[in-house]
Amino acid sequence: MNIQLLRRPIAEVRSQWLVVGLFEDETGSPHGACLMGLEDTVRRLVADRDASGSLGELSVVHNPSGLEAASALLVGLGPRKRFDAGAALTAGVAATKRLAARARETVAFVLPPSDDPAGTASAIVEGTMVGTRSPALHRSEPNRHAFGTFSLVTEEVPVSQADALETAIKRGKIVGEAVNLARDLGNTPPAEKPPRQLAERIRLVAEDAGLAVEVWDAARIQQERFGGLMGVAAGSEEQPRFVILRHARGGDRPTTALVGKGVTFDSGGLSIKPSASMEDMKADMTGAAVVAAAMQAAARLQLPLNLVGYLALTENMTGGRAMKLGDVLTHRNGKTVEVLNTDAEGRLILADALSFAVENRPDRLIDLATLTGACMVALGTRIAGLFGNDDAFCAEFLDTARQTGERAWRMPLDDEFKDALKSNVADLKNVGGKWG
């Protein structure tokens, strides 16, 4: 998909579709005098309650008055005072999904007014990339189509601002492609991504982006004393893999480690899941997918950072050699863990990856996992739970998440929780009970 910045009076934009944002508390003429021809239409839509400007709401206007575009799509931006990168991303995804249902040669999106035009531009482009990509990877006919040309439209602006918008568009495209990579990996059927195949796919993507890659097979994993990873993998005919990705463009700057859970299919092991709970377990490796995608984006953006990614990849199956309740595993750091629920496997493979990462003394460490449904019970399906031992880092992380349109909420890490993890036969047990 060709993506470009178009500096032209909005009324003169020739396109099959022109996407125009509508703020919830400003439902007159969108974008002021430049689109006065739409004013009467918008007022009628609002009066008939067919448009309100609520975030992600869509209204179609064919043959819009005063515009060269064949059709206009009004997309709600929510209240102006709450408009940020997250709202821009949501609007971009909503509008794009509506238009991507059919092949379109030209789509233009009017850049909404904001305090951060570059950030808004990047978020809209990212949303467009995401909105044109469907999870239906195996449909005989695609149900979403990338546009021939997508234009982000703004009136004439100074050269310096235009350069910043061009840079933001490039960033948004790279980030959007990384998001789609993570989603594609998550949506790939489990038979097509056992650990060896997933590791190879990630290796090719990483090398193409310029990352250094190291892949360990089962023998190396055993040699490195990853007892948790080997224990979870024992029930599967597919052997585990451990992938290390490196991006070193930060010179003397601190190093951040990213650790990702990569269970390519989770049956629950001998603590087997109900069938309905297994349907989405092909996506239990999205922590690892996000690490791979983030590392790819950092490399393509040539960010001046030092990043190391650690990806633990395995299946959790019910074969004759599967770990049993009461088994004790010895992890990389020598700690022993009594297994009392084989469906609490993510923490077992992450313990090894985290131990190894810590040995390499990163300045900061971020662990990404689809770890437990209890977090969804607490926070719902759209908000991530954040656990951390550094208040300043957590505050910085949450602020960055807000700026980029992500949603997270800090959860408690209290010493009293440790008591629930004490085992009678080992250092720890892998479940701590229902509460907390």
CSV table of C-alpha atoms in Angstrom, one decimal, residues 89 122-123 125-133 169-183 293 296-297 300-301:
chain,number,residue,atom,x,y,z
A,89,LEU,CA,-5.5,4.9,16.3
A,122,SER,CA,1.6,8.3,13.1
A,123,ALA,CA,-1.3,6.8,15.0
A,125,VAL,CA,-1.3,5.5,9.6
A,126,GLU,CA,-0.7,2.7,12.1
A,127,GLY,CA,-4.4,2.2,12.5
A,128,THR,CA,-4.8,2.1,8.7
A,129,MET,CA,-2.1,-0.6,8.4
A,130,VAL,CA,-3.9,-2.6,11.2
A,131,GLY,CA,-7.4,-2.0,9.8
A,132,THR,CA,-6.6,-3.4,6.4
A,133,ARG,CA,-5.2,-6.7,7.8
A,169,ILE,CA,4.0,8.6,8.4
A,170,LYS,CA,7.1,6.4,7.9
A,171,ARG,CA,7.1,5.6,11.6
A,172,GLY,CA,3.4,4.8,11.6
A,173,LYS,CA,3.8,2.4,8.6
A,174,ILE,CA,6.7,0.6,10.2
A,175,VAL,CA,4.9,0.3,13.6
A,176,GLY,CA,1.7,-0.8,11.8
A,177,GLU,CA,3.6,-3.5,9.9
A,178,ALA,CA,5.1,-4.7,13.2
A,179,VAL,CA,1.7,-4.9,14.8
A,180,ASN,CA,0.4,-6.9,11.9
A,181,LEU,CA,3.4,-9.2,12.2
A,182,ALA,CA,2.6,-9.9,15.8
A,183,ARG,CA,-1.1,-10.4,14.9
A,293,ALA,CA,7.7,-7.4,16.4
A,296,GLN,CA,11.9,-5.6,14.2
A,297,ALA,CA,10.3,-2.1,14.5
A,300,ARG,CA,13.8,-0.8,10.9
A,301,LEU,CA,13.4,2.6,12.6
